[in-house]
Coordinates of C-alpha atoms in Angstrom, one line a residue:
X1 CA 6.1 -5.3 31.3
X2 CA 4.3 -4.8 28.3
X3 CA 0.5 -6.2 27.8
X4 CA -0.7 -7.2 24.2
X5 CA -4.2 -7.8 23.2
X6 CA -5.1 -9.4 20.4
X7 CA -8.6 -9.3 18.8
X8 CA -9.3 -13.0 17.9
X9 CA -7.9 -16.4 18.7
X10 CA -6.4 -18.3 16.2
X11 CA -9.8 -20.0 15.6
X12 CA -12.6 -17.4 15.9
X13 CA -12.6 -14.2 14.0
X14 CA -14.7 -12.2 15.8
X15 CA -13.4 -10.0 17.5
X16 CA -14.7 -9.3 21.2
X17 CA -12.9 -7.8 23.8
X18 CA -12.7 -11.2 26.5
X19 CA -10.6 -12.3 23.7
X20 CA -7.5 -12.0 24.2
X21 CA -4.5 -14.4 23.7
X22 CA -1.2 -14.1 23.1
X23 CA -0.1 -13.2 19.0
X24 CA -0.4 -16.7 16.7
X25 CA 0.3 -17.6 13.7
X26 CA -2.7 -19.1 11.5
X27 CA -3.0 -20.9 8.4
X28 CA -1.7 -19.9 5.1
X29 CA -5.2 -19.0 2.6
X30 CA -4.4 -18.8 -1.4
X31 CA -6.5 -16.5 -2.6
X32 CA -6.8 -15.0 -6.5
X33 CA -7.7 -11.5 -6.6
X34 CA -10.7 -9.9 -8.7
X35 CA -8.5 -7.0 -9.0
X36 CA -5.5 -6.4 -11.4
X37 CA -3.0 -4.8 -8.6
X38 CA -2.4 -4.4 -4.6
X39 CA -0.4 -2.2 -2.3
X40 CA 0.5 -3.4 0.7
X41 CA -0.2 -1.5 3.9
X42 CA -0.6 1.8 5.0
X43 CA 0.9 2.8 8.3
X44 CA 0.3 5.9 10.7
X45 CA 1.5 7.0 14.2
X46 CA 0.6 10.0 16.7
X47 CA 2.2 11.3 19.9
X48 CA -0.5 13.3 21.8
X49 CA -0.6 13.8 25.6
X50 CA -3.8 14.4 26.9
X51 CA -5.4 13.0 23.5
X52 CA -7.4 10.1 22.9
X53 CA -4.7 8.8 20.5
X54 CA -6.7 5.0 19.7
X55 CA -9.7 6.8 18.5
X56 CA -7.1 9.4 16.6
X57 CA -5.8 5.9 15.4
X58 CA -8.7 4.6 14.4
X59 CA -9.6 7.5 12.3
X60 CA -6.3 7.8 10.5
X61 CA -6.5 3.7 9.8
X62 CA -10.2 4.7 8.1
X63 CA -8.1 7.1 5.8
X64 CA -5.4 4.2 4.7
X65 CA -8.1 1.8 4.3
X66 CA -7.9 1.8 0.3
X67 CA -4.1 0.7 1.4
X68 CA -4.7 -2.6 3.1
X69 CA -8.2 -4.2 3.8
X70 CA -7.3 -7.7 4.6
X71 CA -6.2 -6.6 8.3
X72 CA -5.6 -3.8 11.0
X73 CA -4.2 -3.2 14.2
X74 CA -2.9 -0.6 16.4
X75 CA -0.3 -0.8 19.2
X76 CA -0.7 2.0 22.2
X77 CA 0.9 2.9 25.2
X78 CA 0.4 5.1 28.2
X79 CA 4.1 5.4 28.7
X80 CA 4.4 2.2 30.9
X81 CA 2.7 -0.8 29.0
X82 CA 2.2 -1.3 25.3
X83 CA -1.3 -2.4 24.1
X84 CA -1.3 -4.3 20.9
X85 CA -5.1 -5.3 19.1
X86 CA -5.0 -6.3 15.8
X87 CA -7.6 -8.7 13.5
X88 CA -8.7 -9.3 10.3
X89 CA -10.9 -7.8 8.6
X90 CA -11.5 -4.2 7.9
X91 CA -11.6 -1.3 10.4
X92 CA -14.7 -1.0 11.2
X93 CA -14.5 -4.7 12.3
X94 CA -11.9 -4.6 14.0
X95 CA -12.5 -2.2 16.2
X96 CA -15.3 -1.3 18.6
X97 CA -15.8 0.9 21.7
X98 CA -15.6 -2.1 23.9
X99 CA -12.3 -3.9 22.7
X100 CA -10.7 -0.1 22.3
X101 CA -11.5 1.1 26.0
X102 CA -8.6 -0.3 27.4
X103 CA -6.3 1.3 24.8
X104 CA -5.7 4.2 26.9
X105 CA -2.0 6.2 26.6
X106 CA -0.5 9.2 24.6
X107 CA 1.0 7.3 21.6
X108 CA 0.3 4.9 19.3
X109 CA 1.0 3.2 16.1
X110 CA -1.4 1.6 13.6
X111 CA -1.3 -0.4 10.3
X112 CA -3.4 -1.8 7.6
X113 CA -2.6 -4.4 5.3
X114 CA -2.5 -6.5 2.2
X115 CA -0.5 -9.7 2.0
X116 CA 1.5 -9.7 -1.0
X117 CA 2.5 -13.0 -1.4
X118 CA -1.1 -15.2 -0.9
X119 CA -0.8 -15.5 2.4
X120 CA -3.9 -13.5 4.6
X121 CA -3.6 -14.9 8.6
X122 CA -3.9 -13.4 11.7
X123 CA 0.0 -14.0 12.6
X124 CA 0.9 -11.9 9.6
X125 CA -1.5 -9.2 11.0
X126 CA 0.2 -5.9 12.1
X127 CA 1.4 -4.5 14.5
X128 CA 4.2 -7.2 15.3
X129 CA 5.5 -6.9 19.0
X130 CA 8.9 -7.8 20.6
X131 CA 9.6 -7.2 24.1
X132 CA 12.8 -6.2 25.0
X133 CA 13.8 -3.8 27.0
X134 CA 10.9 -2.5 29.9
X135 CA 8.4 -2.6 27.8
X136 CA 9.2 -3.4 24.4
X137 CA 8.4 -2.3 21.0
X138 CA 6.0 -2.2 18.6
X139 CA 6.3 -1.9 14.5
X140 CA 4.3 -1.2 11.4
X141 CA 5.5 -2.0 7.9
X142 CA 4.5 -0.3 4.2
X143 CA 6.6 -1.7 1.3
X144 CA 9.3 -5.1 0.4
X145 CA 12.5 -6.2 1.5
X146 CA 14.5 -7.8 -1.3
X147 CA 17.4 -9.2 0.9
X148 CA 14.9 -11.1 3.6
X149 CA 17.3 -14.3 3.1
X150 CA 20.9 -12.8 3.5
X151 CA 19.5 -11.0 6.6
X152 CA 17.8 -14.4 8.2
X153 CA 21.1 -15.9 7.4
X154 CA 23.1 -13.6 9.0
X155 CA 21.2 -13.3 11.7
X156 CA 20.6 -16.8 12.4
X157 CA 17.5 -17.1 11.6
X158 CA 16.1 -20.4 10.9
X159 CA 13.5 -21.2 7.5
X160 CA 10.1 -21.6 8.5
X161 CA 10.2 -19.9 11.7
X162 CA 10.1 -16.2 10.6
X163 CA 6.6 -15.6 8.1
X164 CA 7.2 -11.9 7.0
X165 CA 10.2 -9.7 6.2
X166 CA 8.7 -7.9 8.8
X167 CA 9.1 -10.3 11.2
X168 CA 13.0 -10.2 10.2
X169 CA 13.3 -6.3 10.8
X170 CA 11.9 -7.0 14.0
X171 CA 14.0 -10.0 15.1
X172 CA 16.9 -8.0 14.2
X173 CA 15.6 -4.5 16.6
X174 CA 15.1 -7.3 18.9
X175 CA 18.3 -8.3 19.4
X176 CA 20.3 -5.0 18.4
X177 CA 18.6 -3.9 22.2
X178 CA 19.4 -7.4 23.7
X179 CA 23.0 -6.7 22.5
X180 CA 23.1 -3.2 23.7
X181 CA 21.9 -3.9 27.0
X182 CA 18.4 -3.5 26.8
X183 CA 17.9 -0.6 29.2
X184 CA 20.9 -0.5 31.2
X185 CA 21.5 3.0 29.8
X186 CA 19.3 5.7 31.0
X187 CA 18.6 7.8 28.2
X188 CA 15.5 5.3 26.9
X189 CA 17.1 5.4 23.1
X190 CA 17.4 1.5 22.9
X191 CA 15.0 1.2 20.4
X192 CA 16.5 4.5 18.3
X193 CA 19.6 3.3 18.2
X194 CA 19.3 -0.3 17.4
X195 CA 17.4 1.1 14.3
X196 CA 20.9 3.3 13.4
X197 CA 21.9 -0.2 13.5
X198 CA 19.7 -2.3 11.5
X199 CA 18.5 -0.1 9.2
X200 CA 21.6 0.4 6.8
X201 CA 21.6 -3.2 6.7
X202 CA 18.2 -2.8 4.5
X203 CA 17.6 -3.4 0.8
X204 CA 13.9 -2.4 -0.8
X205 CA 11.0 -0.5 -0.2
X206 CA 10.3 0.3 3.3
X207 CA 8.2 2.9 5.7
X208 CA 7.8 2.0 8.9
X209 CA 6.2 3.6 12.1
X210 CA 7.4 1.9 15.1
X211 CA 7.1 3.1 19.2
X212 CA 8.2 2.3 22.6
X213 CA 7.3 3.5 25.6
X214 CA 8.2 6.6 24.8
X215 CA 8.7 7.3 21.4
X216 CA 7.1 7.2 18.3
X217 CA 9.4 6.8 15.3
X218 CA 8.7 6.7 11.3
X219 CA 10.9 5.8 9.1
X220 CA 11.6 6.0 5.0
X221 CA 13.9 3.7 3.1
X222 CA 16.8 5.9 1.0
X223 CA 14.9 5.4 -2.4
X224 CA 11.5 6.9 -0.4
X225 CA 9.5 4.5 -2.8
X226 CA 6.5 4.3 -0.5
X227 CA 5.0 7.7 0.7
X228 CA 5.0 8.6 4.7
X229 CA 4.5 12.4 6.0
X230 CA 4.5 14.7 9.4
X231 CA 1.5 16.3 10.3
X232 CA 1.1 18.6 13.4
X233 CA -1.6 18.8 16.1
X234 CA -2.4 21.7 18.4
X235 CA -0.1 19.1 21.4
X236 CA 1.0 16.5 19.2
X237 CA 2.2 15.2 16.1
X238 CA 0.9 12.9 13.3
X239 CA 2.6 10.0 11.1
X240 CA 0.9 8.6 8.0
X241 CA 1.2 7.2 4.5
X242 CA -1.1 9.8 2.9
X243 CA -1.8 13.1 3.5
X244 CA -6.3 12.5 4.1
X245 CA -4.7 10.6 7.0
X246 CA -3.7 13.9 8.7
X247 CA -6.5 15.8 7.5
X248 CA -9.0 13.1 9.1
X249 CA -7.5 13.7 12.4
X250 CA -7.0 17.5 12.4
X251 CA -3.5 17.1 11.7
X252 CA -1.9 19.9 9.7
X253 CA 0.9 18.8 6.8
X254 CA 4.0 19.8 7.5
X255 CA 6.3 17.7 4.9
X256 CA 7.4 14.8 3.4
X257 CA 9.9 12.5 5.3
X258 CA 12.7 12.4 3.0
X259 CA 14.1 9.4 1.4
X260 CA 16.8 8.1 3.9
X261 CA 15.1 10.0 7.0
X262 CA 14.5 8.6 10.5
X263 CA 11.8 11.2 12.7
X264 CA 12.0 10.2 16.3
X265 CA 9.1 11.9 18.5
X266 CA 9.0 12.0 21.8
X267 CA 8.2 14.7 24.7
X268 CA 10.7 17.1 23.8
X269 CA 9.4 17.1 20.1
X270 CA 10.5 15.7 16.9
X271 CA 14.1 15.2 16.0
X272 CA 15.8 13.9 12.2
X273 CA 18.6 11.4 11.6
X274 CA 19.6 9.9 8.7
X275 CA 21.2 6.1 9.2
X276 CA 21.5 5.6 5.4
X277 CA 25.1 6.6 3.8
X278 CA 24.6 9.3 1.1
X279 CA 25.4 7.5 -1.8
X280 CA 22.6 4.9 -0.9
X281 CA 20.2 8.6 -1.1
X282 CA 17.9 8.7 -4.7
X283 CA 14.4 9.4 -4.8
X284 CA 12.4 6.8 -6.5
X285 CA 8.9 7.1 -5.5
X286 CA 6.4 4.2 -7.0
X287 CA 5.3 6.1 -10.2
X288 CA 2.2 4.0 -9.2
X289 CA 0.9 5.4 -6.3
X290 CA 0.3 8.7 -8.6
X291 CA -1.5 6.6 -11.0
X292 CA -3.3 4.2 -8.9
X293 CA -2.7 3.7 -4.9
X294 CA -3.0 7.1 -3.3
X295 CA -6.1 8.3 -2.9
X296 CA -6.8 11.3 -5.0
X297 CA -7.2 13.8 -2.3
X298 CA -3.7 12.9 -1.6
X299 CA -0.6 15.0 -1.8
X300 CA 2.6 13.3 -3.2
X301 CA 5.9 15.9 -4.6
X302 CA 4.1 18.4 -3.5
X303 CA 1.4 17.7 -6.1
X304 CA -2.7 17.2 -5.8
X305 CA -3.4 13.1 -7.1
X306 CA -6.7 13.6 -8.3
X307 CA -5.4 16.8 -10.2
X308 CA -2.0 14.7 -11.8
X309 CA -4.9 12.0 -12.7
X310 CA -6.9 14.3 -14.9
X311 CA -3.7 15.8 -16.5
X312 CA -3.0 12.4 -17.6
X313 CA -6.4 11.7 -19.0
X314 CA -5.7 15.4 -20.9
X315 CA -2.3 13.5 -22.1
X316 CA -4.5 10.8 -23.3
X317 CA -6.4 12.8 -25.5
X318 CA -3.3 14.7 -26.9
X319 CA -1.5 11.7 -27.6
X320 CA -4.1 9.4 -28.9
X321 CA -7.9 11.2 -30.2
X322 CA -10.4 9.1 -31.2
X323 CA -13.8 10.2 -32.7
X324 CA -16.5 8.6 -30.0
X325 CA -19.9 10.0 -28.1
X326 CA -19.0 9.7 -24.5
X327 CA -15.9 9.1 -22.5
X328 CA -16.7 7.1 -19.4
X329 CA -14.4 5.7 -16.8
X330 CA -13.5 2.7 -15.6
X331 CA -14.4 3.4 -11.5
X332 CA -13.3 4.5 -9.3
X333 CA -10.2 5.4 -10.0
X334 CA -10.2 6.1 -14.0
X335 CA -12.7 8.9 -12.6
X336 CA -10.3 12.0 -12.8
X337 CA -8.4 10.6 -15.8
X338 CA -11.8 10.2 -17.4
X339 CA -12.4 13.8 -17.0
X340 CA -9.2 15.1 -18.0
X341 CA -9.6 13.1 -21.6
X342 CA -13.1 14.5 -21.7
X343 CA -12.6 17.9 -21.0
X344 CA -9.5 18.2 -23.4
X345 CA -11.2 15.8 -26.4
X346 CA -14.5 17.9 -26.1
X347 CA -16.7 14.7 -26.0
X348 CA -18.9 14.3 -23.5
X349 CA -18.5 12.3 -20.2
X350 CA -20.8 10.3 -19.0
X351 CA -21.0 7.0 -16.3
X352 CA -21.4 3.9 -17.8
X353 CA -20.7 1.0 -15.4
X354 CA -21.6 1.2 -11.8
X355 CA -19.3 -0.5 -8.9
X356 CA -20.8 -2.5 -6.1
X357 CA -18.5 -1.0 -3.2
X358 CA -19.7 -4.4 -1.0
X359 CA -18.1 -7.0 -3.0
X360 CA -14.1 -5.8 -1.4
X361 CA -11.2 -6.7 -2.4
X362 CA -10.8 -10.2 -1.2
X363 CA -12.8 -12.4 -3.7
X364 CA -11.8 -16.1 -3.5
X365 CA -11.3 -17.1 -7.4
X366 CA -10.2 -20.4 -8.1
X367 CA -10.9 -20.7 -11.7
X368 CA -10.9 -18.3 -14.9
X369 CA -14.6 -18.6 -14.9
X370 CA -14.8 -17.4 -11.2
X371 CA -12.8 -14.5 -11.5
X372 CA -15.0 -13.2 -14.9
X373 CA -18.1 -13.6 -12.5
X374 CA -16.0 -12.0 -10.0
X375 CA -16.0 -9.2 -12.2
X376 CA -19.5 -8.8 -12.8
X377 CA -20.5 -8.7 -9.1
X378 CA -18.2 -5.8 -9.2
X379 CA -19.1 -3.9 -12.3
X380 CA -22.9 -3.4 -13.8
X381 CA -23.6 -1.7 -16.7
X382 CA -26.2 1.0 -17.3
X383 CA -27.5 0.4 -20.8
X384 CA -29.7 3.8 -20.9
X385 CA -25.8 5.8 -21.4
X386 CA -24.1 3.0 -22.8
X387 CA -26.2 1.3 -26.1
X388 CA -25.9 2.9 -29.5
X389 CA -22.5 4.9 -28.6
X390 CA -19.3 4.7 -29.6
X391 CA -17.1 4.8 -26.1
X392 CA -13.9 5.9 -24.8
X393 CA -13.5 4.0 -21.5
X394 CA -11.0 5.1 -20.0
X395 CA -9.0 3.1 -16.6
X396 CA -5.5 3.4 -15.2
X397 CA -3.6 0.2 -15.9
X398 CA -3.8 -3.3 -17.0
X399 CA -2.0 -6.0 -15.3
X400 CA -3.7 -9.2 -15.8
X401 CA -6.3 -7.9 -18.0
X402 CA -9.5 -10.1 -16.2
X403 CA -11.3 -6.9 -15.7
X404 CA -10.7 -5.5 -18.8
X405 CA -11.6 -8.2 -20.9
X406 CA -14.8 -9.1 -19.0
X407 CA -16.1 -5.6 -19.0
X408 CA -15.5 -4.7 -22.3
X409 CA -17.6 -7.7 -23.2
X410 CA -20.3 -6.5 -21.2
X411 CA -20.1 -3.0 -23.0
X412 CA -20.6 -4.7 -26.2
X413 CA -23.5 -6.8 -24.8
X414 CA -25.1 -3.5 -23.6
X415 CA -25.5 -2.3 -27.1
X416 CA -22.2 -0.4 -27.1
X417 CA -20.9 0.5 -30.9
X418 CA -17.5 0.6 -30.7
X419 CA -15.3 0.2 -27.1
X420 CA -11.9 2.4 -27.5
X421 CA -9.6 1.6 -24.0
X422 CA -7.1 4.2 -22.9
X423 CA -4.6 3.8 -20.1
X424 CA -3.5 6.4 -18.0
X425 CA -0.1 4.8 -17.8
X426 CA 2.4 2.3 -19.9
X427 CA 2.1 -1.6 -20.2
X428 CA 3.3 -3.1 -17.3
X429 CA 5.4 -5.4 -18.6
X430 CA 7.7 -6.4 -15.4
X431 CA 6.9 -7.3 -11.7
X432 CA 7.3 -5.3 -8.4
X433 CA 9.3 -6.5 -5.8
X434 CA 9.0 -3.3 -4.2
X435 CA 5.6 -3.8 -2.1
X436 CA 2.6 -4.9 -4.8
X437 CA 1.1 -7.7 -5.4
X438 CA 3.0 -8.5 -8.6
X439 CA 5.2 -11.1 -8.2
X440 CA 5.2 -13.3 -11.2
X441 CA 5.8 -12.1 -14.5
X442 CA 4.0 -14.6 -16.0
X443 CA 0.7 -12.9 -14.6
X444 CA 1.0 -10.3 -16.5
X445 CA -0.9 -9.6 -19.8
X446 CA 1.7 -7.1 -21.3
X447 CA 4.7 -9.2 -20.6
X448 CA 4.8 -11.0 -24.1
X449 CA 2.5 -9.1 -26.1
X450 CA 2.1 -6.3 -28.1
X451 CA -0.2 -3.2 -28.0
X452 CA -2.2 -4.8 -31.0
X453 CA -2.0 -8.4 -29.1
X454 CA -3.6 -6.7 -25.7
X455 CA -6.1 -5.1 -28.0
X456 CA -7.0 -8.5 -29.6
X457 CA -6.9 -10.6 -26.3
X458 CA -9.1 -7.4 -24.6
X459 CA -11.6 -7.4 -27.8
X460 CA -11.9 -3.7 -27.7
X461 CA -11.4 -1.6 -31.0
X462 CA -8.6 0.6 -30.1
X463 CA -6.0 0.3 -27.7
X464 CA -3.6 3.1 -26.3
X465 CA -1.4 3.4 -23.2
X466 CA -0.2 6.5 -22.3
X467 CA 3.7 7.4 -22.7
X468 CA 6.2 7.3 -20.2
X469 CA 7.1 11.0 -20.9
X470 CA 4.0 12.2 -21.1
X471 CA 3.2 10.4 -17.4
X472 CA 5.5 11.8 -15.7
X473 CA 4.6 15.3 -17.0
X474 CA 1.3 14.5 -16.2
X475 CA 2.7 14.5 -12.1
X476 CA 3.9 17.6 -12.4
X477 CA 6.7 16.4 -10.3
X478 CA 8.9 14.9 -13.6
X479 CA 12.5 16.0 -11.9
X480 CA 11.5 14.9 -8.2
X481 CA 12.4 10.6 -8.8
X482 CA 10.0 8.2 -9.5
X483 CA 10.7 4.5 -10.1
X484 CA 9.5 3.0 -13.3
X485 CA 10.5 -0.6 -12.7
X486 CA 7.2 -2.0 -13.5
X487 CA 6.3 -0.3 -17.0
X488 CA 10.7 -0.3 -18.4
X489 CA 12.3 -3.5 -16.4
X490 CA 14.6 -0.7 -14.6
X491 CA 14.9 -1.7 -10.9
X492 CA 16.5 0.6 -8.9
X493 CA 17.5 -2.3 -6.6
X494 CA 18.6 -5.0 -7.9
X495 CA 16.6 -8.2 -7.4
X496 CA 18.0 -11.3 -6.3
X497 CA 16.4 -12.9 -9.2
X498 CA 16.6 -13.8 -13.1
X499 CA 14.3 -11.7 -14.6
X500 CA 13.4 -14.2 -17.7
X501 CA 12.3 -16.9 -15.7
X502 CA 9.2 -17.9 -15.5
X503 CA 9.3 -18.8 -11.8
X504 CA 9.4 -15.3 -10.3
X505 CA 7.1 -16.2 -7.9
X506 CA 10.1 -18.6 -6.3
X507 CA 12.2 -15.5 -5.0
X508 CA 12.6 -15.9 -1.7
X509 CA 11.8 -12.7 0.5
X510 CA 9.1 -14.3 2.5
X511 CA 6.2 -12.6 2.7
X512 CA 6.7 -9.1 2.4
X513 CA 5.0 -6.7 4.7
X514 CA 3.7 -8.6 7.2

């Protein structure tokens, strides 16, 4: 029977190891974000006799941290029960010596997350857990199901009672085993093969690690648009959305799952299937996670992120020069594409804003007004670099264009010259329904407008976005499949939605990834 342990009840949210009810569901929080765009989880898994896989856990979760702050939990299980403790909150407050001690097995799964659609409660909070079977299973989820509805539908599944597409995929595990037999057979594969089951019946962006008693499994959706690798210990072996997440751990990198690929570990090692029919196989990795998501000491196609980042600044400067005394990025992550447009342009780079790292990512703004203050707890100037010059600044997208517009006025109230903005990627110009927070077309700046328009409503000199083409060059993975939905309208999926209304944000899927 299994045992879960949650880190908070439904009330308090502090986490303390006495606490420890039963998983809840919470109330719904509408929040408006300081920042322009969100992923939406990051997931890892490790089977490792003899290893202390929750503190493993808990140092590959520190890794995918930039992927989801708003929760994190792990699930892990000494080959009899499964131990599930999960909170709000960062990491680090999620998780302590005390509340960890009793996570004591040889695998485990862990997740951190972003809600995507508004909605930031402890029920959403991953992990989920069903129990069939001896002693059930566990599952993590990175990405967006598009066909949440026609799968609730099918399945019976009542409106209201189910809060994530998540929640769906497990429901439908849940009673794939129940169907089965859960356990009757002796082989311990319930769990594998109600996924051969379930997952062809699957539409949008999905990695997920999941785990029994016995088995760790990760899995990546035929289009492979949200990252997952393999990494190898010395007695063991590693799951995780990005590559630092192995190296934290001592993991090395073996590969890539491929689109389409189920991995199933267990004792006698690691073993591939692939549920998906071949036709449903096309690579289509988020162009974004090269230009914005992964951290840059990632490794996507094969390819170094912080080095594709400063080949795009490099484009930038090829494509679009402009006669300045410093290049400066927007930070963090306009950092290497700063230096690339530097170091090809030949004007010097310098720092011109500073970002307070305390102020997160979770920023309740209510009001216009709120969110431009919201930006200037995050951003400061330093006046000593910044008056008397004429500036390149250079950042990685725009998507509602708060942050832009608020700091380029503060550049220009810092004594700045002239403030010439160059993006290290298209306008995004259509919404994701393929695991960001970008649901609504309406909330975003490019959608309507013109280059000139942007630069207008911005109030920056110059404006330039850096070509499609010259992007994907810039991965050095141009011929390996990216998806460009957001920046041409081109959805590899299709949507169950008109993409000219207005009310995007009335699509149906629930809310994605927990």
């Amino acid at each position: 029977m299994a045992r879960r342990v949650a880190g908070r009840s439904s009330i308090d949210l502090s986490p303390t190891a006495s606490q420890r009810p039963l998983p809840g569901y919470g109330v719904a929080v509408c929040e408006d974000e300081v920042v322009d765009a969100r992923e939406a989880c990051g997931v890892f898994g490790v089977y490792a006799p003899d290893q202390p896989v929750a503190h493993l856990t808990y140092a590959g979760l520190h890794a995918l941290q930039h992927r989801g702050q708003e929760s994190a939990g792990m699930a892990v299980s000494d080959g009899e029960d499964i131990y599930v403790l999960k909170d709000m909150g960062l990491v680090t407050n999620v998780f302590n010596e005390r509340n960890m001690a009793p996570l004591e097995g040889h695998l485990a799964i862990g997740h951190t997350r972003y809600s995507t659609s508004g909605s930031s409660t402890w029920g959403n909070a991953q992990p989920i857990y069903r129990e069939p079977g001896d002693a059930g299973f566990a599952l993590g989820h990175n990405g967006n199901l598009v066909n949440t509805a026609e799968l609730m539908s099918d399945a019976g599944v009542l409106a209201g009672t189910i809060t994530s597409d998540s929640d769906v995929v497990a429901e439908l595990l849940q009673n794939a085993i129940r169907a089965g037999g859960e356990g009757e057979r002796s082989d311990g594969r319930d769990l594998e093969r109600a996924l051969m089951e379930v997952l062809p019946q699957l539409k949008g962006a999905f990695s997920f690690v999941l785990m029994d008693d016995a088995h760790v499994i990760g899995v990546r959706d035929p289009n492979g648009f949200r990252p997952l690798c393999l990494g190898r210990l010395d007695a063991g072996w590693v799951l995780a959305s990005e590559t630092p997440a192995l190296d934290i751990v001592g993991a090395r990198f073996v590969r890539e799952l491929e689109p389409g690929e189920m991995v199933v570990i267990d004792a006698t090692g690691t073993r591939s299937l692939h549920p998906f029919a071949t036709e449903r196989v096309e690579p289509k990795l988020c162009l974004f996670e090269f230009v914005y998501f992964a951290r840059p000491d990632s490794r996507l196609y094969n390819q170094t992120v912080h080095s594709a980042r400063q080949r795009m600044g490099e484009e930038l400067a090829d494509q679009t020069p402009v006669k300045a005394d410093m290049v400066m990025p927007v930070p963090e992550s306009g950092i290497p594409a700063a230096e690339g447009y530097a170091r090809r342009s030949g004007i010097p780079f310098g720092h011109g804003l500073v970002k307070n790292r305390y102020i997160g990512r979770t920023f309740i703004a209510p009001s216009q007004e709120m969110r431009n203050l919201g930006v200037r707890m995050k951003l400061n100037p330093i006046r000593e670099n910044i008056a008397g010059k004429r500036l390149v600044v250079v950042d990685d997208s725009i998507v509602r264009g708060t942050t832009q517009r608020a700091m380029v006025r503060m550049l220009r109230e810092a004594g700045a010259i002239e403030v010439h903005l160059r993006i290290s990627s298209p306008p995004y110009k259509w919404p994701c329904f393929y695991g960001m927070d970008t649901g609504s077309r309406t909330e975003l700046l490019a959608a309507d407008l013109t280059v000139d328009e942007v630069r207008d409503y911005l109030g920056c000199d110059t404006l330039a976005y850096l070509e499609l083409d010259r992007l994907l060059r810039a991965t050095g993975a141009a011929g390996a499949g990216f998806c460009t939905a957001c920046m041409t309208g081109d959805y590899p999926i299709d949507v169950p939605v008109k993409l000219g209304s207005p009310d995007l944000e009335e699509i149906d899927l629930v809310h994605p990834c927990g």
